[in-house]
Every structure is written in C-alpha cells, then in structure tokens.
Coordinates of C-alpha atoms in Angstrom, one line a residue:
Chain A
X760 CA -17.0 -26.7 8.8
X761 CA -14.8 -27.8 11.7
X762 CA -14.3 -31.2 10.2
X763 CA -13.5 -30.0 6.8
X764 CA -10.9 -27.7 8.3
X765 CA -9.3 -30.7 10.0
X766 CA -9.3 -32.5 6.7
X767 CA -7.8 -29.6 4.9
X768 CA -5.1 -29.4 7.5
X769 CA -4.4 -33.1 7.1
X770 CA -4.2 -32.9 3.4
X771 CA -2.1 -29.8 3.6
X772 CA 0.3 -31.6 6.0
X773 CA 0.7 -34.5 3.6
X774 CA 1.4 -32.0 0.8
X775 CA 4.0 -30.3 2.9
X776 CA 5.8 -33.5 3.7
X777 CA 5.9 -34.4 -0.1
X778 CA 7.1 -30.9 -0.6
X779 CA 10.0 -31.3 1.8
X780 CA 11.2 -34.5 0.2
X781 CA 11.3 -32.7 -3.1
X782 CA 13.2 -29.8 -1.8
X783 CA 16.6 -31.5 -2.1
X784 CA 16.2 -32.1 -5.8
X785 CA 14.9 -28.7 -6.5
X786 CA 17.0 -26.7 -9.0
X787 CA 16.6 -23.5 -7.0
X788 CA 18.2 -25.2 -4.0
X789 CA 21.3 -27.1 -5.3
X790 CA 22.8 -29.5 -2.8
X791 CA 25.1 -27.8 -0.3
X792 CA 28.3 -29.1 -1.8
X793 CA 27.8 -27.2 -5.0
X794 CA 27.1 -23.9 -3.3
X795 CA 28.8 -21.4 -1.2
X796 CA 28.5 -17.9 0.2
X797 CA 29.5 -14.5 -0.9
X798 CA 29.6 -11.4 1.3
X799 CA 29.0 -7.8 0.3
X800 CA 30.6 -5.2 2.4
X801 CA 29.6 -1.6 2.5
X802 CA 32.2 0.6 4.2
X803 CA 30.7 4.0 4.9
X804 CA 32.9 7.1 4.9
X805 CA 33.0 10.8 4.1
X806 CA 36.0 11.3 1.9
X807 CA 39.0 10.3 4.0
X808 CA 36.9 10.0 7.3
X809 CA 35.1 7.0 8.5
X810 CA 31.3 7.4 8.9
X811 CA 29.3 6.0 11.8
X812 CA 26.1 6.9 13.7
X813 CA 26.5 8.5 16.2
X814 CA 29.1 10.3 14.3
X815 CA 32.7 10.7 15.6
X816 CA 34.1 12.9 12.8
X817 CA 32.8 16.2 11.4
X818 CA 31.7 16.2 7.8
X819 CA 31.6 19.4 5.7
X820 CA 29.8 19.4 2.4
X821 CA 30.7 21.4 -0.7
X822 CA 28.4 24.2 0.4
X823 CA 30.5 24.6 3.6
X824 CA 27.7 23.1 5.6
X825 CA 28.6 20.9 8.6
X826 CA 26.6 17.6 8.4
X827 CA 25.8 15.3 11.3
X828 CA 23.7 12.3 10.4
X829 CA 21.2 10.7 12.8
X830 CA 19.8 8.2 10.4
X831 CA 21.0 6.6 7.3
X832 CA 19.1 3.6 5.9
X833 CA 18.6 2.2 2.4
X834 CA 17.4 -0.7 0.5
X835 CA 19.7 -3.0 -1.5
X836 CA 17.6 -5.2 -3.7
X837 CA 17.5 -7.5 -6.7
X838 CA 21.1 -8.7 -6.3
X839 CA 22.5 -10.5 -9.4
X840 CA 25.9 -12.1 -10.0
X841 CA 27.4 -12.9 -13.4
X842 CA 29.8 -15.8 -13.6
X843 CA 32.7 -16.2 -16.1
X844 CA 30.5 -18.3 -18.4
X845 CA 27.9 -15.5 -18.5
X846 CA 25.4 -17.3 -16.3
X847 CA 23.4 -15.0 -14.1
X848 CA 22.4 -16.0 -10.6
X849 CA 19.7 -14.0 -8.9
X850 CA 19.1 -14.0 -5.2
X851 CA 15.6 -15.0 -4.3
X852 CA 13.5 -12.5 -2.2
X853 CA 16.4 -10.2 -2.6
X854 CA 15.5 -7.2 -0.3
X855 CA 17.9 -6.0 2.3
X856 CA 17.5 -3.0 4.5
X857 CA 20.9 -1.5 5.6
X858 CA 21.0 0.8 8.6
X859 CA 24.2 2.6 9.5
X860 CA 25.2 2.4 13.2
X861 CA 28.4 2.3 15.2
X862 CA 30.2 0.0 12.7
X863 CA 31.0 1.8 9.5
X864 CA 30.9 -1.5 7.6
X865 CA 27.6 -3.2 6.9
X866 CA 27.3 -6.6 5.4
X867 CA 24.9 -8.6 3.2
X868 CA 25.6 -12.3 3.2
X869 CA 24.4 -14.1 0.1
X870 CA 23.7 -17.8 0.7
X871 CA 23.3 -20.8 -1.5
X872 CA 25.3 -19.2 -4.3
X873 CA 26.2 -21.8 -7.0
X874 CA 30.0 -22.6 -7.1
X875 CA 31.5 -20.5 -9.8
X876 CA 33.9 -17.7 -10.6
X877 CA 31.9 -14.5 -10.6
X878 CA 33.1 -11.6 -12.7
X879 CA 30.5 -9.0 -12.0
X880 CA 27.3 -8.1 -10.1
X881 CA 24.5 -5.6 -10.1
X882 CA 21.8 -4.6 -7.6
X883 CA 19.3 -1.8 -7.1
X884 CA 19.2 0.9 -4.5
X885 CA 15.5 0.9 -3.7
X886 CA 12.6 -1.4 -4.3
X887 CA 11.3 -2.4 -7.7
X888 CA 8.0 -1.0 -8.9
X889 CA 6.3 -4.4 -8.7
X890 CA 7.0 -4.9 -5.0
X891 CA 5.9 -1.3 -4.4
X892 CA 2.3 -2.2 -5.3
X893 CA 2.1 -5.8 -4.2
X894 CA 0.3 -5.7 -0.9
X895 CA 1.4 -6.2 2.6
X896 CA 5.0 -7.4 2.8
X897 CA 7.2 -8.8 5.5
X898 CA 10.9 -9.0 6.5
X899 CA 13.0 -6.1 5.1
X900 CA 9.9 -4.8 3.4
X901 CA 7.7 -4.8 6.5
X902 CA 6.0 -1.3 6.5
X903 CA 6.6 -1.2 10.3
X904 CA 10.3 -0.6 9.4
X905 CA 9.1 3.0 8.6
X906 CA 10.6 2.9 5.1
X907 CA 7.1 2.9 3.6
X908 CA 5.0 5.9 2.6
X909 CA 1.5 5.1 3.7
X910 CA -0.4 8.0 2.0
X911 CA 1.4 7.6 -1.3
X912 CA 2.0 3.9 -1.4
X913 CA 5.6 3.1 -2.0
X914 CA 8.9 2.4 -0.3
X915 CA 11.4 5.0 0.8
X916 CA 14.5 3.8 -1.0
X917 CA 17.0 5.8 1.1
X918 CA 16.4 7.8 4.3
X919 CA 19.0 10.2 5.5
X920 CA 18.2 12.5 8.5
X921 CA 20.4 14.7 10.6
X922 CA 21.3 18.2 11.3
X923 CA 23.4 21.0 9.8
X924 CA 25.2 21.9 13.0
X925 CA 26.3 25.5 12.2
X926 CA 22.7 26.7 11.8
X927 CA 21.1 23.9 13.8
X928 CA 18.9 23.1 10.8
X929 CA 17.4 19.6 10.7
X930 CA 17.3 17.8 7.4
X931 CA 15.3 14.9 6.2
X932 CA 15.8 13.2 2.8
X933 CA 13.3 10.5 2.2
X934 CA 14.0 9.4 -1.3
X935 CA 11.8 7.1 -3.4
X936 CA 9.3 7.0 -6.2
X937 CA 8.6 4.5 -8.9
X938 CA 5.8 6.1 -11.0
X939 CA 5.9 8.1 -14.2
X940 CA 9.1 7.0 -15.8
X941 CA 12.0 9.4 -15.4
X942 CA 10.1 12.2 -13.8
X943 CA 9.7 10.5 -10.4
X944 CA 11.5 7.2 -10.8
X945 CA 14.3 7.2 -8.2
X946 CA 15.3 3.5 -8.5
X947 CA 19.0 3.4 -9.1
X948 CA 21.1 0.5 -10.4
X949 CA 24.6 -0.2 -9.3
X950 CA 26.8 -2.5 -11.4
X951 CA 30.4 -3.6 -11.1
X952 CA 32.8 -5.4 -13.3
X953 CA 35.2 -7.3 -10.9
X954 CA 38.0 -7.5 -13.6
X955 CA 40.8 -8.2 -13.2
X956 CA 39.6 -9.9 -10.0
X957 CA 37.0 -12.7 -9.7
X958 CA 34.9 -13.8 -6.8
X959 CA 35.5 -17.5 -6.4
X960 CA 32.5 -19.0 -4.7
X961 CA 32.9 -22.6 -3.5
X962 CA 31.7 -24.6 -0.4
X963 CA 35.1 -24.1 1.2
X964 CA 35.6 -20.3 0.5
X965 CA 33.6 -17.2 0.9
X966 CA 34.7 -14.3 -1.2
X967 CA 34.1 -10.7 -0.1
X968 CA 33.1 -7.9 -2.4
X969 CA 34.3 -4.7 -0.5
X970 CA 32.6 -1.4 -1.5
X971 CA 33.3 2.1 -0.3
X972 CA 30.2 4.3 0.3
X973 CA 31.1 8.0 0.3
X974 CA 28.3 9.9 2.0
X975 CA 29.6 13.2 0.6
X976 CA 28.1 12.1 -2.7
X977 CA 24.6 12.3 -1.3
X978 CA 25.2 16.1 -1.3
X979 CA 27.4 16.3 -4.3
X980 CA 27.3 13.4 -6.6
X981 CA 27.6 15.0 -10.0
X982 CA 23.9 15.7 -10.6
X983 CA 23.1 18.4 -8.1
X984 CA 24.9 20.2 -5.2
X985 CA 22.5 19.7 -2.4
X986 CA 22.4 22.3 0.4
X987 CA 20.6 21.7 3.7
X988 CA 19.8 25.4 4.1
X989 CA 18.3 25.6 0.6
X990 CA 16.6 22.2 0.8
X991 CA 16.2 20.8 4.3
X992 CA 13.3 18.5 3.4
X993 CA 12.8 16.3 0.4
X994 CA 10.3 13.7 1.6
X995 CA 8.2 12.8 -1.4
X996 CA 8.7 11.5 -4.9
X997 CA 9.4 14.0 -7.6
X998 CA 12.2 15.5 -9.7
X999 CA 14.2 16.7 -6.7
X1000 CA 14.1 13.1 -5.2
X1001 CA 15.3 11.8 -8.6
X1002 CA 18.2 14.2 -8.6
X1003 CA 19.3 13.2 -5.1
X1004 CA 19.0 9.5 -6.1
X1005 CA 21.3 10.1 -9.0
X1006 CA 23.7 11.8 -6.6
X1007 CA 23.7 8.9 -4.1
X1008 CA 24.0 6.3 -6.8
X1009 CA 27.6 7.5 -7.1
X1010 CA 28.3 6.8 -3.4
X1011 CA 28.8 3.2 -4.2
X1012 CA 32.3 2.2 -5.5
X1013 CA 33.8 -1.2 -5.8
X1014 CA 37.0 -1.2 -3.8
X1015 CA 38.3 -4.8 -4.1
X1016 CA 37.3 -8.4 -4.2
X1017 CA 39.1 -10.8 -1.9
X1018 CA 38.9 -14.6 -2.0
Chain B
X1059 CA 9.1 -19.2 9.7
X1060 CA 10.5 -22.0 7.6
X1061 CA 9.3 -22.0 4.0
X1062 CA 7.7 -25.5 4.3
X1063 CA 5.7 -24.5 7.3
X1064 CA 4.6 -21.3 5.6
X1065 CA 3.5 -23.4 2.6
X1066 CA 1.4 -25.5 4.9
X1067 CA -0.6 -22.6 6.0
X1068 CA -1.0 -21.3 2.5
X1069 CA -2.4 -24.7 1.6
X1070 CA -4.7 -24.8 4.5
X1071 CA -5.8 -21.3 3.7
X1072 CA -6.3 -22.1 0.1
X1073 CA -8.4 -25.2 0.8
X1074 CA -10.5 -23.4 3.4
X1075 CA -10.8 -20.4 1.2
X1076 CA -12.0 -22.6 -1.7
X1077 CA -14.6 -24.3 0.4
X1078 CA -15.9 -20.9 1.6
X1079 CA -15.9 -19.5 -1.9
X1080 CA -17.7 -22.5 -3.4
X1081 CA -20.6 -22.1 -1.0
X1082 CA -20.6 -18.3 -1.4
X1083 CA -20.6 -17.9 -5.1
X1084 CA -24.2 -18.7 -5.4
X1085 CA -25.6 -16.8 -2.5
X1086 CA -25.6 -13.4 -1.0
X1087 CA -27.1 -14.8 2.2
X1088 CA -26.7 -12.4 5.1
X1089 CA -26.7 -15.1 7.7
X1090 CA -23.9 -17.1 6.2
X1091 CA -20.4 -16.3 7.5
X1092 CA -19.1 -13.0 6.1
X1093 CA -17.0 -13.5 3.0
X1094 CA -16.2 -12.1 -0.4
X1095 CA -18.6 -13.1 -3.1
X1096 CA -18.8 -12.1 -6.8
X1097 CA -22.2 -10.7 -7.6
X1098 CA -23.3 -12.0 -11.0
X1099 CA -23.9 -8.5 -12.4
X1100 CA -20.5 -7.0 -11.3
X1101 CA -17.3 -7.2 -13.3
X1102 CA -14.6 -9.4 -11.8
X1103 CA -13.1 -8.0 -8.6
X1104 CA -9.7 -6.4 -8.7
X1105 CA -8.5 -8.0 -5.5
X1106 CA -8.2 -11.7 -5.8
X1107 CA -6.9 -12.6 -2.3
X1108 CA -3.5 -13.5 -3.8
X1109 CA -1.3 -14.7 -1.0
X1110 CA -4.1 -14.0 1.4
X1111 CA -6.6 -16.8 0.9
X1112 CA -9.8 -15.9 2.7
X1113 CA -11.0 -17.8 5.8
X1114 CA -13.9 -17.1 8.1
X1115 CA -11.5 -16.8 11.1
X1116 CA -9.2 -14.2 9.4
X1117 CA -12.1 -12.2 8.2
X1118 CA -13.4 -12.1 11.7
X1119 CA -10.0 -10.9 13.0
X1120 CA -10.2 -8.1 10.4
X1121 CA -13.6 -7.1 11.6
X1122 CA -12.4 -6.9 15.2
X1123 CA -9.5 -4.8 14.1
X1124 CA -11.7 -2.4 12.2
X1125 CA -13.8 -1.7 15.2
X1126 CA -11.0 -1.7 17.8
X1127 CA -9.6 1.6 19.2
X1128 CA -6.5 -0.3 20.1
X1129 CA -5.2 0.9 16.7
X1130 CA -5.1 4.5 17.7
X1131 CA -2.4 6.1 19.9
X1132 CA -4.5 6.9 22.9
X1133 CA -6.9 4.0 22.2
X1134 CA -9.7 6.5 21.6
X1135 CA -10.9 5.9 18.1
X1136 CA -11.3 3.0 15.7
X1137 CA -11.8 2.9 11.9
X1138 CA -15.5 3.1 12.7
X1139 CA -15.3 6.6 14.1
X1140 CA -14.9 7.9 10.6
X1141 CA -16.5 5.0 8.7
X1142 CA -19.9 4.5 10.4
X1143 CA -21.8 1.4 9.1
X1144 CA -25.3 2.9 9.1
X1145 CA -23.9 5.9 7.2
X1146 CA -22.6 3.7 4.4
X1147 CA -19.3 3.6 6.3
X1148 CA -18.7 7.4 5.9
X1149 CA -18.7 10.0 8.6
X1150 CA -21.9 12.0 8.9
X1151 CA -21.0 14.1 11.9
X1152 CA -17.8 15.8 10.8
X1153 CA -17.3 17.5 7.5
X1154 CA -13.6 16.7 7.9
X1155 CA -12.6 13.5 9.5
X1156 CA -11.9 13.6 13.2
X1157 CA -8.8 11.9 14.6
X1158 CA -7.1 11.6 18.0
X1159 CA -6.7 14.8 20.0
X1160 CA -9.7 16.2 18.1
X1161 CA -7.4 16.7 15.1
X1162 CA -9.1 17.4 11.8
X1163 CA -8.0 15.9 8.6
X1164 CA -8.3 17.9 5.4
X1165 CA -10.6 15.7 3.4
X1166 CA -14.1 14.2 3.8
X1167 CA -14.2 10.6 5.0
X1168 CA -15.3 8.6 2.0
X1169 CA -18.0 5.9 2.1
X1170 CA -16.8 2.3 1.9
X1171 CA -18.2 -0.5 -0.1
X1172 CA -17.1 -2.9 -2.8
X1173 CA -13.5 -2.2 -2.0
X1174 CA -12.4 -5.4 -3.6
X1175 CA -13.1 -3.7 -7.0
X1176 CA -10.9 -0.7 -6.2
X1177 CA -7.7 -0.3 -8.2
X1178 CA -6.6 2.6 -5.9
X1179 CA -7.7 4.1 -2.7
X1180 CA -8.1 7.6 -1.3
X1181 CA -9.5 10.7 -3.1
X1182 CA -6.1 11.1 -4.8
X1183 CA -5.5 7.3 -5.4
X1184 CA -2.3 7.5 -3.5
X1185 CA -2.8 4.1 -2.0
X1186 CA -2.4 1.3 -4.5
X1187 CA -3.4 -1.9 -2.6
X1188 CA -6.2 -2.9 -0.2
X1189 CA -3.6 -4.6 2.0
X1190 CA -1.5 -1.5 2.5
X1191 CA -4.6 0.7 2.8
X1192 CA -4.9 0.5 6.5
X1193 CA -1.3 1.7 7.1
X1194 CA -2.4 5.2 6.1
X1195 CA -5.1 5.9 8.8
X1196 CA -3.3 4.0 11.5
X1197 CA 0.0 6.0 11.2
X1198 CA -1.5 9.4 10.1
X1199 CA -0.8 11.9 12.9
X1200 CA -4.2 13.5 12.2
X1201 CA -6.1 10.2 12.3
X1202 CA -5.0 7.3 14.6
X1203 CA -1.4 8.3 15.0
X1204 CA 0.1 5.0 15.9
X1205 CA 3.4 3.6 14.6
X1206 CA 2.9 0.2 13.0
X1207 CA 5.6 -1.3 15.2
X1208 CA 3.5 -0.1 18.3
X1209 CA 0.3 -1.5 16.8
X1210 CA 1.9 -4.9 16.3
X1211 CA 3.3 -4.8 19.8
X1212 CA -0.1 -4.1 21.2
X1213 CA -1.7 -7.0 19.3
X1214 CA 1.0 -9.4 20.4
X1215 CA 0.3 -8.4 24.0
X1216 CA -3.4 -8.9 23.6
X1217 CA -4.6 -12.4 24.7
X1218 CA -7.5 -12.3 22.1
X1219 CA -5.3 -11.3 19.2
X1220 CA -2.3 -13.4 20.0
X1221 CA -4.4 -16.5 20.2
X1222 CA -6.6 -15.6 17.2
X1223 CA -3.6 -14.9 14.9
X1224 CA -1.9 -18.0 16.2
X1225 CA -4.9 -20.2 15.3
X1226 CA -5.8 -18.6 12.0
X1227 CA -2.4 -17.5 10.6
X1228 CA -0.4 -20.2 12.5
X1229 CA 2.1 -17.6 13.7
X1230 CA 3.6 -17.1 17.2
X1231 CA 4.4 -13.6 16.5
X1232 CA 2.0 -11.2 14.8
X1233 CA 3.6 -9.0 12.2
X1234 CA 2.2 -6.0 10.5
X1235 CA 1.5 -8.1 7.4
X1236 CA -0.9 -10.4 9.3
X1237 CA -2.8 -7.4 10.7
X1238 CA -3.0 -5.8 7.3
X1239 CA -4.1 -9.0 5.5
X1240 CA -6.9 -9.5 8.1
X1241 CA -8.1 -6.0 7.7
X1242 CA -8.0 -6.5 3.9
X1243 CA -10.1 -9.7 4.2
X1244 CA -12.8 -7.8 6.1
X1245 CA -12.8 -4.8 3.8
X1246 CA -12.9 -7.0 0.7
X1247 CA -16.1 -8.6 2.1
X1248 CA -17.9 -5.3 2.4
X1249 CA -20.1 -5.8 -0.6
X1250 CA -23.1 -3.6 -1.5
X1251 CA -25.0 -5.3 -4.3
X1252 CA -28.6 -5.6 -3.1
X1253 CA -30.0 -2.1 -3.7
X1254 CA -33.2 -1.7 -5.7
X1255 CA -31.1 -0.6 -8.6
X1256 CA -29.3 -4.0 -8.4
X1257 CA -32.6 -5.8 -8.4
X1258 CA -33.5 -3.9 -11.6
X1259 CA -30.1 -4.7 -13.1
X1260 CA -30.8 -8.4 -12.5
X1261 CA -34.0 -8.2 -14.4
X1262 CA -36.7 -7.2 -11.9
X1263 CA -38.5 -4.5 -14.0
X1264 CA -40.6 -3.4 -11.0
X1265 CA -37.7 -2.7 -8.7
X1266 CA -37.5 0.9 -9.9
X1267 CA -40.5 3.2 -10.3
X1268 CA -41.2 5.4 -13.3
X1269 CA -39.4 8.5 -11.8
X1270 CA -36.4 6.4 -10.8
X1271 CA -36.2 5.0 -14.3
X1272 CA -36.3 8.4 -15.8
X1273 CA -33.5 9.4 -13.4
X1274 CA -31.5 6.3 -14.5
X1275 CA -31.7 7.3 -18.1
X1276 CA -30.5 10.9 -17.2
X1277 CA -27.7 9.3 -15.2
X1278 CA -26.7 7.0 -18.1
X1279 CA -26.6 10.1 -20.4
X1280 CA -24.8 12.6 -18.2
X1281 CA -23.1 10.8 -15.3
X1282 CA -22.2 7.2 -16.1
X1283 CA -19.1 8.0 -18.2
X1284 CA -17.5 8.6 -14.9
X1285 CA -19.9 7.0 -12.4
X1286 CA -19.8 3.8 -14.5
X1287 CA -22.4 1.2 -13.9
X1288 CA -22.9 -1.0 -12.0
X1289 CA -20.2 0.1 -9.5
X1290 CA -21.0 3.7 -10.1
X1291 CA -17.4 4.6 -10.6
X1292 CA -14.7 3.8 -13.2
X1293 CA -12.0 4.6 -10.6
X1294 CA -10.5 7.3 -12.9
X1295 CA -9.4 10.8 -11.7
X1296 CA -11.4 13.7 -12.8
X1297 CA -12.2 17.3 -12.0
X1298 CA -15.9 18.0 -11.8
X1299 CA -15.7 21.7 -11.5
X1300 CA -16.3 22.3 -7.8
X1301 CA -14.0 25.3 -7.8
X1302 CA -12.3 27.4 -10.5
X1303 CA -9.0 27.3 -8.7
X1304 CA -7.0 24.4 -7.4
X1305 CA -7.4 24.3 -3.6
X1306 CA -6.2 20.8 -3.1
X1307 CA -3.8 19.3 -5.6
X1308 CA -5.6 15.9 -5.5
X1309 CA -4.2 13.5 -8.0
X1310 CA -1.5 16.0 -9.0
X1311 CA 0.0 15.6 -5.6
X1312 CA 0.7 11.9 -6.3
X1313 CA 1.7 12.1 -10.0
X1314 CA 3.4 15.6 -9.8
X1315 CA 1.7 16.3 -13.2
X1316 CA 0.1 19.7 -13.8
X1317 CA -2.6 17.9 -15.9
X1318 CA -3.7 16.1 -12.7
X1319 CA -4.0 19.1 -10.4
X1320 CA -7.4 19.3 -8.8
X1321 CA -8.5 15.8 -10.0
X1322 CA -10.0 13.4 -7.6
X1323 CA -11.1 9.7 -7.8
X1324 CA -14.6 9.4 -9.1
X1325 CA -16.4 8.2 -6.0
X1326 CA -18.8 5.3 -5.8
X1327 CA -22.4 6.5 -5.4
X1328 CA -23.6 3.4 -3.7
X1329 CA -25.6 4.3 -0.6
X1330 CA -25.0 7.9 -1.5
X1331 CA -28.3 8.9 0.2
X1332 CA -26.6 8.0 3.5
X1333 CA -23.1 9.2 2.9
X1334 CA -23.4 13.0 3.3
X1335 CA -21.6 15.4 3.3
X1336 CA -20.4 15.1 -0.3
X1337 CA -17.3 15.7 -2.3
X1338 CA -13.6 15.5 -1.2
X1339 CA -14.0 18.9 0.6
X1340 CA -17.4 18.1 2.1
X1341 CA -18.7 21.2 0.4
X1342 CA -22.2 19.9 -0.2
X1343 CA -24.7 18.7 2.4
X1344 CA -27.5 17.2 0.3
X1345 CA -28.1 15.3 -2.9
X1346 CA -30.2 18.3 -4.1
X1347 CA -27.1 20.5 -3.7
X1348 CA -25.0 18.0 -5.7
X1349 CA -27.6 17.9 -8.5
X1350 CA -27.8 21.7 -8.5
X1351 CA -24.0 21.7 -8.9
X1352 CA -24.2 19.6 -12.0
X1353 CA -27.2 21.5 -13.2
X1354 CA -25.9 25.1 -12.7
X1355 CA -22.7 25.3 -10.7
X1356 CA -19.9 23.7 -12.8
X1357 CA -16.8 25.9 -12.6
X1358 CA -14.2 26.4 -15.3
X1359 CA -11.3 24.7 -13.6
X1360 CA -8.3 24.3 -16.0
X1361 CA -8.6 20.6 -15.7
X1362 CA -12.4 20.4 -15.8
X1363 CA -13.4 17.1 -17.6
X1364 CA -14.5 17.9 -21.2
X1365 CA -17.7 15.9 -20.7
X1366 CA -18.9 18.5 -18.1
X1367 CA -20.2 21.8 -19.5
X1368 CA -19.1 25.0 -17.7
X1369 CA -22.2 26.4 -16.0
X1370 CA -23.9 23.0 -15.8
X1371 CA -26.4 20.8 -17.7
X1372 CA -29.4 23.1 -16.9
X1373 CA -31.7 20.3 -15.8
X1374 CA -35.4 21.0 -15.4
X1375 CA -37.0 20.6 -12.0
X1376 CA -38.4 17.3 -13.0
X1377 CA -35.1 16.1 -14.1
X1378 CA -33.4 17.1 -10.9
X1379 CA -36.0 15.3 -8.9
X1380 CA -35.7 12.2 -11.1
X1381 CA -31.9 12.2 -10.6
X1382 CA -32.2 12.4 -6.8
X1383 CA -34.8 9.7 -6.8
X1384 CA -32.5 7.5 -8.9
X1385 CA -29.5 8.1 -6.6
X1386 CA -31.7 7.0 -3.6
X1387 CA -32.5 3.7 -5.3
X1388 CA -28.8 2.9 -4.8
X1389 CA -29.4 2.6 -1.0
X1390 CA -28.8 -1.0 0.0
X1391 CA -30.5 -1.6 3.4
X1392 CA -29.3 -5.2 3.5
X1393 CA -25.7 -3.8 3.4
X1394 CA -26.3 -0.9 5.8
X1395 CA -27.9 -3.1 8.4
X1396 CA -25.7 -6.2 7.9
X1397 CA -24.9 -7.3 11.4
X1398 CA -21.7 -9.0 10.2
X1399 CA -20.4 -5.6 9.2
X1400 CA -21.0 -4.0 12.6
X1401 CA -19.1 -3.7 15.8
X1402 CA -18.5 -7.2 17.2
X1403 CA -17.1 -6.0 20.6

C-alpha cells in the first residue's frame, strides 16, 4: 500500500509537470500579451447619500422608517462580457462575495480577459442552481462564510441586516432560493449595454465599469414596498424572498465605463 | 493553492482511490480498510466521490471527526451522541435528539446507513448533498452549535488534524471543504448490505425462515412501493397518516408547496429493529406499534398517500407477526458491530 502510494505520487508528479508545460498553449489561458484586466466597481449609496458600514448618513425608506445597516453582503457570479464582434467571454469559477464596509466602493477585478472592445456584460446576483447542490465548496462559496443555509441547502444570495432606529426593530433579510421555478427562485440577472461607450481591454489598459448601487431599492424597487415593522425577518426561500430579490435587482445601475 | 498543485493531489487521490476501489469491489471484508463498495444487489450509488476521490487516510480522518466532540461549541457532544453505532446510528435514549446545553431538537434522530445512495438528507430532504450534510448538525444551535469558521480554526490548531489533513489532502491550512469531504468519505462508507434479507436476495433460500418469507411477501404487497427494495426506501416524500392534521410542515417547509405539507422522506428500514423510537416525531416505541399503525391507525391527512387506506390494512395477527419478523431480518450484525465504524479515540 505504502509503495503504491509513492508510485502514485510519482506518476502524479510527472503528470503535473506535463500539465504545466501545456498550460501556456492552453486556449483558456491565452498568453499574457493578448489579455488584460477589467475592473467592476460597485458604488453603494442611498439616493444622494453615500453608503458605508458603519453608516455615517441616515437613510429613510419610503415607509418613513429609518434604516441603519450592520451587514450587507451579496454574491456576484457568472460574469460574462460581450465584445464588439459578438464573442462572449465567461470568467472561470466566477463567484465573488461582496461585503460592504467603510469604503462605499467595492471592486471585482477580472483577470486574463482577452484583448477586445467590450460592448456589454451580464452577471447574476446569487449562485446558480447547479452550484447550490454541488457539494462542499471553497473560496467565495465556502459555507464558513455564513452565506449558506445548512438546513435547507443553498446559498444566501444577499444578506442585509440592521436596525430600524425609530422603533429599535432589528431586521434580517437573507434572500436566496433556487428551487421550484418562479415561486422560490430568487436568482437575478443584471445586464448592461455599454453603448455608446466600450470597455477597451488590452495588456496596457484596464477599463473600469462603474456601477451605482442604490440601497433604497432593496426596500422599494418597483416590486414591493418593504417595511421593517411589517416584515422584519425574511430568512428563507419563498415568494417574499423572490419579491425582495426583484427589488434589489434594480439597485444595480450602470453609471459609466472609463478606459 | 496553485491549480497545478491542486491537480497533483487530485491525481494522487484518483490513483489511490482507484487502487482501493479495485480491491474493494469484490469483497465486503470487514477487516480490510474501511471504504465504499458497491454491493452487487444494490443499484448504483448516488454519490460517486466526484472531486473527492476516496483514500484510506481521508476516510479515517472522517471517522475521527464523526466521533470527535471538538465539533460542538462546548466540546461536549459528537455526531455519535445522536447516531449511536450499536443502535443503527440512531439515538435510542432520547425521543428528540439532544444537543449542547441539553437542548432538544424537534425531530427524531434518524438511523444512518447506505448514505451514498441518498439523493437528499433529513426528514424533509432539505439537505441535498452528502458533503454539505454535516454543516447542518455542526452549526444548528440545538445540536452542536459551532460556527464552521470556529470548527475550522479548532482543527487547524489541533496537532492531529493539521498533520493528518496536511498528509492526506496536501494542504497547510484546513478549510471547511476538507473537513466536509472527509466526513462525507466516512459516511459514504457506512454500508449495510449483509443482513439475512441480503443473503436471501443474493440467492440463499435458507437465509429467511417461512414466517419471514411470508412477511416479505406482505411487505412487497403493502410497503415496498415506498420502502423500495433492496434499500427499503425510494427516497420520495410521503405522508403515511400519522396524524390527521399537519403538526410539522415536513417537505412543505422546503418546497413551500401545500401539496407537500406533512410529507416526510420515506426512511430506510435497514436495522430497524435497533433504531427505535420510530417516525420523524418519535411517536412509536416498537415495531409492533408501527405495524399496528399500518394495520388500524392510518389517519386521513389531506396529503395521505393514496396507496395507504384510511383506517389501515386490517392485518391479521399472523400477518402482523410475519411483518415484524421480516423487519427484523433487516438487522445487519456485521454492520452494527463493525469496529471500523466505531469510536477510534
């Protein structure tokens, strides 16, 4: 047994070194001089006020409730870029967990993006259903990040917690759900057309796609008007979670692309 | 970890895994190293160790974790507290499972075996993968009440675990994924396939006596559409008429569908003689009571399965005894006493 293990290790090592040589010619990893980077910026705000945690401004929702966030975290996944020829580039292992802190602007850096002029992009807020049922994950999807429901397997797509300060009512919105089609599927797609701009990715230049994320839309985003007093806790998949996810999908607005 | 390095471990894992599996396919030897095997009379397993190639070392880490109270907040209980090997890995002493601070859960602790064949876990099927299964008891405030980040921190501080994970996963830092995969390898190796019923399945006519065979025929007629042979479950969600009203939403809690209210996963009946009390709500203390339920106690729940008659099947005394006798032939002593499935500490 011991010996065969050593042999296995040896064989495996040889395989790895072959693997490494091949890597440079691999299509998924084009040589560095034909790729560049692209940065996604998410600037959080509440209408005209900048949003951070801890909060420095007071936010009032359309129910007249005063909202103070203590947690805002969400998954951005399955990022795709479309270039001017119509080619689609998909980021590999595209799962990012954004967590709002003292800087209102959060960033995702896309690496090894093929040189091209990009005219649009799309991504998901949440985690696709396949990954929800694929076993123990790591990185952004590590269940230790506490964005995973253990008793009803699945990722929490967006977690917003805080307090309504007039009444001192705590709120917890843990939004997710990928089962049963529309009834509990809270996965939301965000897509942008950059026109008239383009994001010009090349080895020497890193374009930035700047988005504004208006947290007021979590409470009032066109689907429902959410009130903390009426609904302080939405912490499992279901129709209410779907409504809130439709609300927050409208938080994300393309502001500008700069090259 | 760089991808190339990761691949190396996957390869080693695969090769080692293959060599283990080759030798295990043919034998159910209880003194060979513990590993998954595919009994010839079982359907193919649901869990295929994808991305988690089985090795002897990782399976052993999983076993250690299963029996280690380090995974509970106050280091007082391990998985074994509610899943006792000699009781078919169920909890004989508490109708409702018993967690840290003497907290009580609200459901009966189920027996564990043949978990590699499960397509979902828990009475309501809320957990969808054997690798994420353990996150539920570890983090549940009524059970072990430990944050996964804290569990991982403890393992990284432990000399045994840090060196075991380093040599078998090749990682310097243990992540929750490694812990969960190790537990999955152990759980997927808990295979009960050597009861007298199995011997009969495999062609030994004398393995069951006349009464047990009579019970088997009754079972095939009235029970096996849910408790499907040979695993004794089809893993579907059904209501079997325990109560007329919904007291626990069951499957409906997961799907949010009214048609699923009060439905529970059809439990495996392997080693059922040893896994009392019975049902999700632990409402029955003996097999005789269970059979009496199916004979005369089936309640008209709105989601009662149509194959079960309200009021029960009205079995004769002989039939009841035969059914109980058959259920006892599912006891697999080799499994219940398998040293490799017991506390290694």
